[in-house]
mmCIF file of C-alpha atoms in Angstrom:
data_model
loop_
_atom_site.group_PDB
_atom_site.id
_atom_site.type_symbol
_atom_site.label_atom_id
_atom_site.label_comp_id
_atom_site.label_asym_id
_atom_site.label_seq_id
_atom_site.Cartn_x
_atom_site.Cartn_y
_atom_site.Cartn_z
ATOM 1 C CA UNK A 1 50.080 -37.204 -6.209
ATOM 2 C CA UNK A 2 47.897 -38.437 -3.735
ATOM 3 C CA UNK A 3 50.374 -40.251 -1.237
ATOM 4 C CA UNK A 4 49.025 -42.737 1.231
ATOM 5 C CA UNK A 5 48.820 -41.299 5.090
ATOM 6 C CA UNK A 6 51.587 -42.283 7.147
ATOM 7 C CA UNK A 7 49.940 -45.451 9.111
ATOM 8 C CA UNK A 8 50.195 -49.234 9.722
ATOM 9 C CA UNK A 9 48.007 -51.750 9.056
ATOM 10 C CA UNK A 10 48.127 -55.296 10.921
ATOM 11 C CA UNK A 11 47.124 -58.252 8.524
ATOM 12 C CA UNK A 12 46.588 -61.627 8.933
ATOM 13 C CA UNK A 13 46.460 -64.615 5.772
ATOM 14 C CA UNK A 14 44.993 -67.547 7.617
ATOM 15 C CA UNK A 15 45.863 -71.060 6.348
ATOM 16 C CA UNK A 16 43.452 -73.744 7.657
ATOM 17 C CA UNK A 17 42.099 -76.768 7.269
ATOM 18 C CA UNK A 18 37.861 -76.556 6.731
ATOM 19 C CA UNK A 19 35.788 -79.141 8.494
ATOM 20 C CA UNK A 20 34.003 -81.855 6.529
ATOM 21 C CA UNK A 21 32.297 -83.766 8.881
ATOM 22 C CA UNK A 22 30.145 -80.776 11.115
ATOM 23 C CA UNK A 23 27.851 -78.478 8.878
ATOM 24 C CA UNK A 24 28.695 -75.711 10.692
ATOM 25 C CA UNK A 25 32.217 -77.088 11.386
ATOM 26 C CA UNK A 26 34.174 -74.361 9.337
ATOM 27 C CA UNK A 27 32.109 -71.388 10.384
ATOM 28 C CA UNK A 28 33.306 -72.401 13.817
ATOM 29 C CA UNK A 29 36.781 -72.360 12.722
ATOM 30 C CA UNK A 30 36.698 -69.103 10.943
ATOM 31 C CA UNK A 31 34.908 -67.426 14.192
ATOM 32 C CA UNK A 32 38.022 -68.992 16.319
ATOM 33 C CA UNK A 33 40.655 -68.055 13.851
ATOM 34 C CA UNK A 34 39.255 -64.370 13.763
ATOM 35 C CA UNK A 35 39.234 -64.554 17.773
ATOM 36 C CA UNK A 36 43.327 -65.657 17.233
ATOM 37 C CA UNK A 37 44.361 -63.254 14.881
ATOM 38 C CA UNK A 38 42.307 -60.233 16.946
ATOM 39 C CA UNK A 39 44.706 -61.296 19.662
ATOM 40 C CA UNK A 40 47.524 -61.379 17.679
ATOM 41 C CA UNK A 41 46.551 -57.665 16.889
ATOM 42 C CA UNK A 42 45.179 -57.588 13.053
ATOM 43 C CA UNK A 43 43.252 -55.524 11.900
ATOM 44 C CA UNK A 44 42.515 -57.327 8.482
ATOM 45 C CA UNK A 45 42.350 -61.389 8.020
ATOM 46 C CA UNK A 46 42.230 -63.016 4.527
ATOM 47 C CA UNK A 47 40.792 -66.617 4.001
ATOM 48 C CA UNK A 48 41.157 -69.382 1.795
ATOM 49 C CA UNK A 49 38.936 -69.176 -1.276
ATOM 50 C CA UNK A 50 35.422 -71.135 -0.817
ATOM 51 C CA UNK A 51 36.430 -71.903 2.563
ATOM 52 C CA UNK A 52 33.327 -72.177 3.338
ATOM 53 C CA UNK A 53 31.997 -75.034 3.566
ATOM 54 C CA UNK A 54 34.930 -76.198 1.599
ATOM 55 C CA UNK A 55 36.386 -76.124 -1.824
ATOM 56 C CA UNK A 56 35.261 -78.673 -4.269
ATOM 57 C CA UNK A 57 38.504 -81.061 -3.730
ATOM 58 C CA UNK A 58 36.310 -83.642 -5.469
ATOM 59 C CA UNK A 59 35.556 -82.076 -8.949
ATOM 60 C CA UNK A 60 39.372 -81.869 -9.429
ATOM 61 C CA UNK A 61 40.079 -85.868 -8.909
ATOM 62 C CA UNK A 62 36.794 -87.412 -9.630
ATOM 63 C CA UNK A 63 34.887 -88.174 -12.776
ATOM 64 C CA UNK A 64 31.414 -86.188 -13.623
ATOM 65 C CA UNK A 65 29.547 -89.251 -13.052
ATOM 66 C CA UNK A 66 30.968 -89.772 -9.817
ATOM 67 C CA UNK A 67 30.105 -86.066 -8.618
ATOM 68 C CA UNK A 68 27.023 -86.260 -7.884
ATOM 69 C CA UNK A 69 26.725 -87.056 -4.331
ATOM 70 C CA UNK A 70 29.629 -84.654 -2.978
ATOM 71 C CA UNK A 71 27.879 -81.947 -5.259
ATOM 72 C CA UNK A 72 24.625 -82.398 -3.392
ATOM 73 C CA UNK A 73 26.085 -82.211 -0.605
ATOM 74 C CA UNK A 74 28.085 -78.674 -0.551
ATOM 75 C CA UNK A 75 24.708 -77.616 -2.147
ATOM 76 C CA UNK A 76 23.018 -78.618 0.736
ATOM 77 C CA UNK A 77 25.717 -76.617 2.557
ATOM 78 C CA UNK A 78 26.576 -73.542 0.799
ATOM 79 C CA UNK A 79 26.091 -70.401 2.159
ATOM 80 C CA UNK A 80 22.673 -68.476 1.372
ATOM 81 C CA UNK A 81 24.082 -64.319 1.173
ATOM 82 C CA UNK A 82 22.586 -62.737 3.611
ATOM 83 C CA UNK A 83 22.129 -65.839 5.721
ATOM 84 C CA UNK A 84 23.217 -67.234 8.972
ATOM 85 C CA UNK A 85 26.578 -67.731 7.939
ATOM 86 C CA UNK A 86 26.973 -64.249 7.083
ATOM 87 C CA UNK A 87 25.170 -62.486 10.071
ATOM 88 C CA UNK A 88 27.915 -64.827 12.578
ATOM 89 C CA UNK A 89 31.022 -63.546 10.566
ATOM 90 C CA UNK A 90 29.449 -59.761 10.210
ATOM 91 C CA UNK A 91 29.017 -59.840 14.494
ATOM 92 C CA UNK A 92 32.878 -61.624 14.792
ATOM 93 C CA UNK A 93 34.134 -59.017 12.780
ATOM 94 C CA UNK A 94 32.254 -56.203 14.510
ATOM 95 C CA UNK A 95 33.029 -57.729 17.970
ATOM 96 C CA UNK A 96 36.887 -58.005 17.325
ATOM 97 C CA UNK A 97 36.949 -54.458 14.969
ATOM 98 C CA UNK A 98 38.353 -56.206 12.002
ATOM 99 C CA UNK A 99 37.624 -56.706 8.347
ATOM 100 C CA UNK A 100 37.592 -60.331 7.506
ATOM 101 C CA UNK A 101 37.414 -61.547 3.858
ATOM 102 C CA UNK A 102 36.161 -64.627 3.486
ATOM 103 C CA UNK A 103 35.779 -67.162 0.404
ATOM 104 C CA UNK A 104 32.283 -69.303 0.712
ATOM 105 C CA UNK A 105 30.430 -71.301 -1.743
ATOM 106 C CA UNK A 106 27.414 -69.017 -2.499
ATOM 107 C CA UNK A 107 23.808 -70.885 -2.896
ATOM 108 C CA UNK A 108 21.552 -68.801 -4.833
ATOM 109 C CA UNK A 109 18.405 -70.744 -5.630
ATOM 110 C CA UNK A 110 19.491 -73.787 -7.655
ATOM 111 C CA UNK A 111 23.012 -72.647 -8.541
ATOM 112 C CA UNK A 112 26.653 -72.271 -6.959
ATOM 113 C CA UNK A 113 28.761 -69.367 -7.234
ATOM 114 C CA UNK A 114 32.437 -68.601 -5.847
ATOM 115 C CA UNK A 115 32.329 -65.905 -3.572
ATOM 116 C CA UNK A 116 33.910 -63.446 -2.071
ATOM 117 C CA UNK A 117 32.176 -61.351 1.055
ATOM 118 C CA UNK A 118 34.219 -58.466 2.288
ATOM 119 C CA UNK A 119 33.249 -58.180 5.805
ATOM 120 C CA UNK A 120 34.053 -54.175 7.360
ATOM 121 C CA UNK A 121 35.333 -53.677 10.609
ATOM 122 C CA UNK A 122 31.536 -52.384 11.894
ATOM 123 C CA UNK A 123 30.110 -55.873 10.134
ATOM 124 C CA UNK A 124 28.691 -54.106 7.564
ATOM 125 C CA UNK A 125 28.914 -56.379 4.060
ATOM 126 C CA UNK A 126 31.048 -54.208 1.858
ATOM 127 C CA UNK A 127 31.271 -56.335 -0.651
ATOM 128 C CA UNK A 128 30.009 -59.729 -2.337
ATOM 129 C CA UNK A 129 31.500 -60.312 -5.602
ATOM 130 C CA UNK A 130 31.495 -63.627 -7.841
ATOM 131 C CA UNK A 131 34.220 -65.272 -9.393
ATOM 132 C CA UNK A 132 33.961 -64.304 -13.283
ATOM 133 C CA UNK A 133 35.240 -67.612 -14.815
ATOM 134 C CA UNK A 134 35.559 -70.791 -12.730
ATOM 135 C CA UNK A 135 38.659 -72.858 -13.956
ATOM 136 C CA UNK A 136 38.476 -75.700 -15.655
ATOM 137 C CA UNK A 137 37.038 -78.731 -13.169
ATOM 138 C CA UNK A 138 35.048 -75.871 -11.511
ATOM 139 C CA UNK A 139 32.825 -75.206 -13.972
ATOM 140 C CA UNK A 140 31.073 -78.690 -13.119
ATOM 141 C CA UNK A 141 30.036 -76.548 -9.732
ATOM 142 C CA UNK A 142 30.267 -73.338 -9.961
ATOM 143 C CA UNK A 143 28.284 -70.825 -12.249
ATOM 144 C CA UNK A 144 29.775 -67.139 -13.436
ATOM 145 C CA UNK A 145 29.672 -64.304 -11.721
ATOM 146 C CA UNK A 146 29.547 -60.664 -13.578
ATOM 147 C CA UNK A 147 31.499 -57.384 -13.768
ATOM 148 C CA UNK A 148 29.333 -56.030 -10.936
ATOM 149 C CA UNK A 149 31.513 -57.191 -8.616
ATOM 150 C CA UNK A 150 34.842 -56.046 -9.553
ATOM 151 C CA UNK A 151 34.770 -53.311 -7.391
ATOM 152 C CA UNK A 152 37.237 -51.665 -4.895
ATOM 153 C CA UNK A 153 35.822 -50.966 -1.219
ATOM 154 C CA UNK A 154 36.365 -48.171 1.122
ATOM 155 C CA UNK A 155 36.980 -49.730 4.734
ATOM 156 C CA UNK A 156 38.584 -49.338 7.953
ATOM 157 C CA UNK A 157 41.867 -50.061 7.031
ATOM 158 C CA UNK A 158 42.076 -48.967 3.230
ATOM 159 C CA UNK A 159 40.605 -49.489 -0.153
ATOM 160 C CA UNK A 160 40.067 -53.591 -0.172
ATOM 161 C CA UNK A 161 40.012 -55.406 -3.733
ATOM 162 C CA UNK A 162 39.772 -59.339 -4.190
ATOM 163 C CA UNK A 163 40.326 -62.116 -6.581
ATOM 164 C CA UNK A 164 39.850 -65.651 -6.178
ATOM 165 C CA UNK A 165 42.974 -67.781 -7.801
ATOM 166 C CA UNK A 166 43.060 -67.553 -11.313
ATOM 167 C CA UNK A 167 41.119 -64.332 -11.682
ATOM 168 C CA UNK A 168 44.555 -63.120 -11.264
ATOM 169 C CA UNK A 169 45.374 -64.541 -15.125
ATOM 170 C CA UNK A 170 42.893 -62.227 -16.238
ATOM 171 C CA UNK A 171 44.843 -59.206 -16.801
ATOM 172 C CA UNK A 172 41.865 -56.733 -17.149
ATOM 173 C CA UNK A 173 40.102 -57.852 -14.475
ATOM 174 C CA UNK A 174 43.590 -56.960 -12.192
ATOM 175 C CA UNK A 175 43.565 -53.716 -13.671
ATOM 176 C CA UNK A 176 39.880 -53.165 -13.386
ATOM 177 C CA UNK A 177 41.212 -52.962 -9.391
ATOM 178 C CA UNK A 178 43.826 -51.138 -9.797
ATOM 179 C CA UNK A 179 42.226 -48.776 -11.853
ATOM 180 C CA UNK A 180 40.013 -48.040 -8.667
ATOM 181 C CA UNK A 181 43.709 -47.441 -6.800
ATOM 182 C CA UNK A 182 43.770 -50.534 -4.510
ATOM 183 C CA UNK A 183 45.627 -50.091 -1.509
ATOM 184 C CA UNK A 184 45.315 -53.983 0.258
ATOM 185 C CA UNK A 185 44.877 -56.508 -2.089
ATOM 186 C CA UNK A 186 43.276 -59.792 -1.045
ATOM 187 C CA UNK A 187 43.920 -63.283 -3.296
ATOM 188 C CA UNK A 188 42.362 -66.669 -2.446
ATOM 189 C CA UNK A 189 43.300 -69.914 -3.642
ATOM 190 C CA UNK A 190 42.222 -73.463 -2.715
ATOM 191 C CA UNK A 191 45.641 -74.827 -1.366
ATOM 192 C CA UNK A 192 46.257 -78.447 -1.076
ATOM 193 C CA UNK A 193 46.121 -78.828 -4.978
ATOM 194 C CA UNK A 194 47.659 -79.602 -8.033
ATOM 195 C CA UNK A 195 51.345 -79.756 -6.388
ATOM 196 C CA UNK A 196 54.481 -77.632 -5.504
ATOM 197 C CA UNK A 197 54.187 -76.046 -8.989
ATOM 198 C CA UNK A 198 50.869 -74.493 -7.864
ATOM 199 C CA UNK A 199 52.696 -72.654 -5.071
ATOM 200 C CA UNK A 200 55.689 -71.344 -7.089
ATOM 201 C CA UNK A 201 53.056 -70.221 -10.178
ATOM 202 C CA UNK A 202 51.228 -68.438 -6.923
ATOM 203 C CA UNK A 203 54.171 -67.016 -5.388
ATOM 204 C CA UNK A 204 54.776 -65.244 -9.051
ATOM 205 C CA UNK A 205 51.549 -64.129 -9.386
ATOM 206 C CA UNK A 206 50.467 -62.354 -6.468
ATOM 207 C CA UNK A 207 54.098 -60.478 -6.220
ATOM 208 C CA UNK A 208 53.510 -59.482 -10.105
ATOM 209 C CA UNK A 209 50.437 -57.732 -9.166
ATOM 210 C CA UNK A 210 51.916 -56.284 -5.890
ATOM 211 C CA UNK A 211 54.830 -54.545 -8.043
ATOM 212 C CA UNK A 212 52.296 -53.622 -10.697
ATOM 213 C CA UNK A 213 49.200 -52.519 -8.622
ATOM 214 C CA UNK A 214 51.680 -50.983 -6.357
ATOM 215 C CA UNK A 215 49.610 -52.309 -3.682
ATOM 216 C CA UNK A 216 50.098 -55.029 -0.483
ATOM 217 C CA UNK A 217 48.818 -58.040 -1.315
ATOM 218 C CA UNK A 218 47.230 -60.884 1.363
ATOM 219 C CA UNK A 219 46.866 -64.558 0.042
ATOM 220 C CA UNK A 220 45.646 -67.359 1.762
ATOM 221 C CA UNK A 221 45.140 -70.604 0.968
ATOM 222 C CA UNK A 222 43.578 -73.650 2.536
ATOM 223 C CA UNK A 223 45.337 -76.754 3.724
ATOM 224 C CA UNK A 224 44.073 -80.519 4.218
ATOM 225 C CA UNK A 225 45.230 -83.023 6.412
ATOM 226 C CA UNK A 226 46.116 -86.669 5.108
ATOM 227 C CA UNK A 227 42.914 -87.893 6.557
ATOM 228 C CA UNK A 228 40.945 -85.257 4.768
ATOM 229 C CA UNK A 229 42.893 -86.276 1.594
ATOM 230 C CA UNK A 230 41.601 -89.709 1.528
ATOM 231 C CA UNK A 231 38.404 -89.179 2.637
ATOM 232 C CA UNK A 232 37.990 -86.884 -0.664
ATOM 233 C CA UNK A 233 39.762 -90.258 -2.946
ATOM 234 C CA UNK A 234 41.055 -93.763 -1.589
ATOM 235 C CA UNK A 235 43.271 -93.749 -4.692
ATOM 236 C CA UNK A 236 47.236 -93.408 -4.147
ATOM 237 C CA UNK A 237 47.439 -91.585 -7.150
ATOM 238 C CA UNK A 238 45.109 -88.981 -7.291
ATOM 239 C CA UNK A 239 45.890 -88.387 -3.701
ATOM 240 C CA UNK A 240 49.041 -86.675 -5.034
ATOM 241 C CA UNK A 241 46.825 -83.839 -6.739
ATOM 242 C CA UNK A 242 45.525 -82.563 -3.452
ATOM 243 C CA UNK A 243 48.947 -82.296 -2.109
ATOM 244 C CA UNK A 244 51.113 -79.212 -2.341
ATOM 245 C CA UNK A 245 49.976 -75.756 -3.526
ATOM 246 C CA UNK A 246 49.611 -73.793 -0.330
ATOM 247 C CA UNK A 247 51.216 -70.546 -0.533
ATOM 248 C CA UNK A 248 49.716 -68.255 2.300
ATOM 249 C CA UNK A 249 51.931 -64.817 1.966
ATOM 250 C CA UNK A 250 51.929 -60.986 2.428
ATOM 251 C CA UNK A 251 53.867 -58.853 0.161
ATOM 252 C CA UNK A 252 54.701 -55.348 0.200
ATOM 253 C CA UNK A 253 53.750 -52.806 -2.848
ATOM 254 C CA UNK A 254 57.907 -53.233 -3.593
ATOM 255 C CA UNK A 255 56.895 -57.551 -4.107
ATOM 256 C CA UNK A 256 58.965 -57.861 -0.828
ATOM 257 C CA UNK A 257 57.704 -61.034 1.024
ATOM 258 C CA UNK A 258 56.707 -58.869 4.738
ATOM 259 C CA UNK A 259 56.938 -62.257 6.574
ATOM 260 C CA UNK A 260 57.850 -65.875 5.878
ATOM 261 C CA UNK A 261 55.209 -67.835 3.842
ATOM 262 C CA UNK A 262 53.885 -70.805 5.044
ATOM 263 C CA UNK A 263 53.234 -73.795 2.738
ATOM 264 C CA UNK A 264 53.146 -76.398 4.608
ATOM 265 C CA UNK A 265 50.047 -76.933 7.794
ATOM 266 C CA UNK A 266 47.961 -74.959 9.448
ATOM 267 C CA UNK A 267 48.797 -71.276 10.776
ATOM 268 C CA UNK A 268 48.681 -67.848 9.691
ATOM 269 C CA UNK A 269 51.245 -65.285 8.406
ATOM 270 C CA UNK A 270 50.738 -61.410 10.032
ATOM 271 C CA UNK A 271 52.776 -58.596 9.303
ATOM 272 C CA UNK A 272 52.687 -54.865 9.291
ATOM 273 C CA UNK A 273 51.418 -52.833 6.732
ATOM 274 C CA UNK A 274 53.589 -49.362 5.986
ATOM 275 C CA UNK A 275 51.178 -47.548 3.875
ATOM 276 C CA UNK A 276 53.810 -45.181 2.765
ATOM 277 C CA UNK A 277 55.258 -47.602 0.626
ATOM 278 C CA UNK A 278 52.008 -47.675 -1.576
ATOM 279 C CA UNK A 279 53.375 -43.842 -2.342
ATOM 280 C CA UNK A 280 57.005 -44.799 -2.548
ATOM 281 C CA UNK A 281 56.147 -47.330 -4.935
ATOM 282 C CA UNK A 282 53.875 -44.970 -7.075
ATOM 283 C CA UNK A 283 56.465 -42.247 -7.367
ATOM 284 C CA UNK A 284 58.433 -44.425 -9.509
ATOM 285 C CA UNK A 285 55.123 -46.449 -11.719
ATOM 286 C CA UNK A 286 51.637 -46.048 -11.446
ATOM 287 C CA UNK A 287 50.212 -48.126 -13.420
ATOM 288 C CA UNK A 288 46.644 -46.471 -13.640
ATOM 289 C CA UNK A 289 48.542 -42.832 -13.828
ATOM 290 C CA UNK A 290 51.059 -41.275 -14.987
ATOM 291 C CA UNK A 291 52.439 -44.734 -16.398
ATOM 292 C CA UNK A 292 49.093 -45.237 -18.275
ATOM 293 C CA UNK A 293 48.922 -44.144 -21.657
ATOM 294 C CA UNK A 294 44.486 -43.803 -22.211
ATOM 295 C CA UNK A 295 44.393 -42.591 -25.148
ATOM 296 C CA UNK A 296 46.371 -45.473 -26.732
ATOM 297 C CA UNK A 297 45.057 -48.301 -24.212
ATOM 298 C CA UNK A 298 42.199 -48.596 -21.875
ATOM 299 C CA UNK A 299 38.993 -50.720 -20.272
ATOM 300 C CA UNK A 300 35.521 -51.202 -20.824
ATOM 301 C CA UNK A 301 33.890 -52.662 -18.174
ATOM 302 C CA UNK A 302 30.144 -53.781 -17.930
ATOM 303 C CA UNK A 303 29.587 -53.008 -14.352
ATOM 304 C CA UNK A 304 25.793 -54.335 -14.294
ATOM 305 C CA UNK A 305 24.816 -56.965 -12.835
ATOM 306 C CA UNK A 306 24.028 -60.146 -14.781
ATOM 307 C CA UNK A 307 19.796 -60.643 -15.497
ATOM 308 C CA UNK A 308 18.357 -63.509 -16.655
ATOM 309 C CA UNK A 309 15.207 -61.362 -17.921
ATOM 310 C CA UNK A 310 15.222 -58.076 -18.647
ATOM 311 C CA UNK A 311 11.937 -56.500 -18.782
ATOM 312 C CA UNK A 312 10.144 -54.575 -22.233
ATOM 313 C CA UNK A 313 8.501 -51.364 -21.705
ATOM 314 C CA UNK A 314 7.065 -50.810 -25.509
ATOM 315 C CA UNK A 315 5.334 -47.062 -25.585
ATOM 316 C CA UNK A 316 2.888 -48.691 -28.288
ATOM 317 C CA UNK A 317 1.824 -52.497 -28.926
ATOM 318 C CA UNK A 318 3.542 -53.840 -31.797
ATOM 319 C CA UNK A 319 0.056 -54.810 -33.180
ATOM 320 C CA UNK A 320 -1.299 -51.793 -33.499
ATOM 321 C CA UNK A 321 1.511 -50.229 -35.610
ATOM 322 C CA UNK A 322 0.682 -50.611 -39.644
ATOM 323 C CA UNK A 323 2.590 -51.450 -42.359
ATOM 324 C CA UNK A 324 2.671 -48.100 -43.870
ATOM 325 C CA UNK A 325 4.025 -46.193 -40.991
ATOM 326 C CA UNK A 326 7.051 -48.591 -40.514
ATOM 327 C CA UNK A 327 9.293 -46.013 -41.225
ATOM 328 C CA UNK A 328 7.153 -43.226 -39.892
ATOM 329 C CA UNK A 329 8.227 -41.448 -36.322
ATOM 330 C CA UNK A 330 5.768 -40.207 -35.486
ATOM 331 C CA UNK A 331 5.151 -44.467 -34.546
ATOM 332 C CA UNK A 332 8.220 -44.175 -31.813
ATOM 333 C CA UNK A 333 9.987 -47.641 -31.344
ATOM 334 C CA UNK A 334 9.885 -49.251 -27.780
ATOM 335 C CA UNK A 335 11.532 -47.466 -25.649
ATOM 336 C CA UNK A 336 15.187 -48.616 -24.777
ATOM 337 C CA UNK A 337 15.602 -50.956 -21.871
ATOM 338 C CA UNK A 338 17.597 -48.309 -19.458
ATOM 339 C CA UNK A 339 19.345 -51.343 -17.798
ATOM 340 C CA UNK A 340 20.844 -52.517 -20.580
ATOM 341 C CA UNK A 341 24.542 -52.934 -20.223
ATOM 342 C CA UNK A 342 26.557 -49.988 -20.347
ATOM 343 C CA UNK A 343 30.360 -49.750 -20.710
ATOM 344 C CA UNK A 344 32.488 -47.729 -18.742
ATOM 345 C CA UNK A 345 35.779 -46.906 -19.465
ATOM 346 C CA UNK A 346 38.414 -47.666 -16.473
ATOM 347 C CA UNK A 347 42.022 -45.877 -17.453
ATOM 348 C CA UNK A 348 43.628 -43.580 -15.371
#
């Protein structure tokens, strides 16, 4: 058994409010709050999910037809990977030694994505991955991402995986992590949504896959004030559906809460990570292991990245090929596209 080295690791689930007024409001926040928790002695801080510029608050409580404006406008402010946005979080985090994950709404040409950018201590971009399935309302903003990005990095304080909010309801995509042996986990969710129930379905979900990744898991979520609230809809009622749901946590491989949550304002939770525990907890079920049974149960994953065209390399035009020698090989076929998807089994 490989058992984790005996060493601690400080993290840091930041729950903030983003700016909607400033364009470059929120990065400013997310530079100060990495500035906080470096002083506060982290060595890892987790952020909301799209933080930045904001999450799309208004496709939850507003009709299609009403969407259009507020749509243009994150457009107009999402975050172009690698960009500005990116090269000012890269030099925070290489300035204060810290990975910093961080949740943006990703422009790429005339589409949106939900992203996550894993940020290493040095600023190097370990990671940008794409949420696979945006949830319901989301899908008015957001496009899909692909299996390419379900990957598990290598960085200064342990092997980092992510998932944005209900990603985590996808049981093969958690185990597509864990099959690459986790060690820090790192969930996103909007906050300020949907209602208390949102925060106890969280607080269920991320200590599930603690216990069965056997791994620590950070969540943050966002918060909004009551200003922000009614700036996103004047209407009483739908005002109540951006209330609640903020469950920022950190939970040990055992599904121990390591400090208090907060769920109410802004703030972060930091607490110690024992690595040893990863081990402890292993020793007992490892779920990608000696607790997995491959031969009766395992995953294919198509790890490529998603293409839109895929080009044809035929050793022989189609029109010069005859009738008679349809059958005939000595007349090869066109040659296989080598980047077509390929499956690769994740068990163990």
């Amino acid at each position: 058994m490989n058992a984790s080295p005996s060493r601690t690791v400080r993290a840091a689930a930041i729950q903030i409010a983003p700016d909607f007024e400033r364009p470059d409001g929120t990065l400013d926040r997310v530079c100060s709050a990495i500035d906080e928790a470096a002083a506060r002695g982290a060595q890892i801080a987790v952020f909301p999910e799209t933080f930045v510029p904001y999450y799309p608050y208004f496709s939850f409580v507003l009709p299609p037809m009403l969407q259009g404006a507020p749509h243009l406008k994150l457009a107009e402010r999402a975050v172009v990977v690698p960009g500005p946005v990116t090269q000012a979080v890269a030099e925070r985090a290489r300035a204060r030694s810290m990975v910093v994950v961080l949740g943006v709404n990703e422009r790429d040409h005339g589409s949106l994505y939900n992203t996550q950018l894993v940020f290493d201590a040095d600023g190097t971009l370990a990671l940008k991955r794409r949420k696979i399935t945006p949830t319901y309302h989301e899908r008015m903003v957001w496009g899909m991402g692909d299996g390419a990005g379900l990957k598990v990095v290598d960085t200064a304080v342990g092997r980092v995986g992510a998932l944005a909010c209900w990603e985590h309801y996808n049981p093969l995509a958690r185990y597509a992590l864990m099959a690459q042996h986790e060690e820090i986990h790192c969930a996103q969710f909007p906050g300020s949504l949907v209602g208390p129930v949102f925060a106890e379905q969280m607080e269920v979900t991320i200590r599930h896959h603690a216990l069965e990744s056997g791994c620590f898991v950070v969540n943050a979520t966002g918060w909004l004030t009551d200003e922000q609230i009614r700036s996103v809809t004047p209407d009483a009622q739908l005002q109540k559906a951006l209330r609640g749901g903020c469950h920022t946590a950190i939970v040990s491989p055992e599904g121990k809460h390591l400090a208090p949550p907060l769920t109410e304002g802004e703030g972060m939770v930091v607490a110690d990570l024992d690595m040893a525990l990863i081990a402890k907890r292993k020793r007992m079920m490892d779920s990608v292991g000696h607790y997995a049974r491959p031969e009766l149960l395992s995953l294919a994953i198509n790890d490529r990245p998603a293409q839109t065209t895929v080009p044809m390399h035929p050793t022989q035009p189609f029109a010069s090929r005859s009738p008679e020698h349809e059958h005939d090989d000595t007349h090869p076929q066109p040659a296989t596209d080598d980047r077509a998807p390929v499956l690769r089994v994740a068990a163990g």
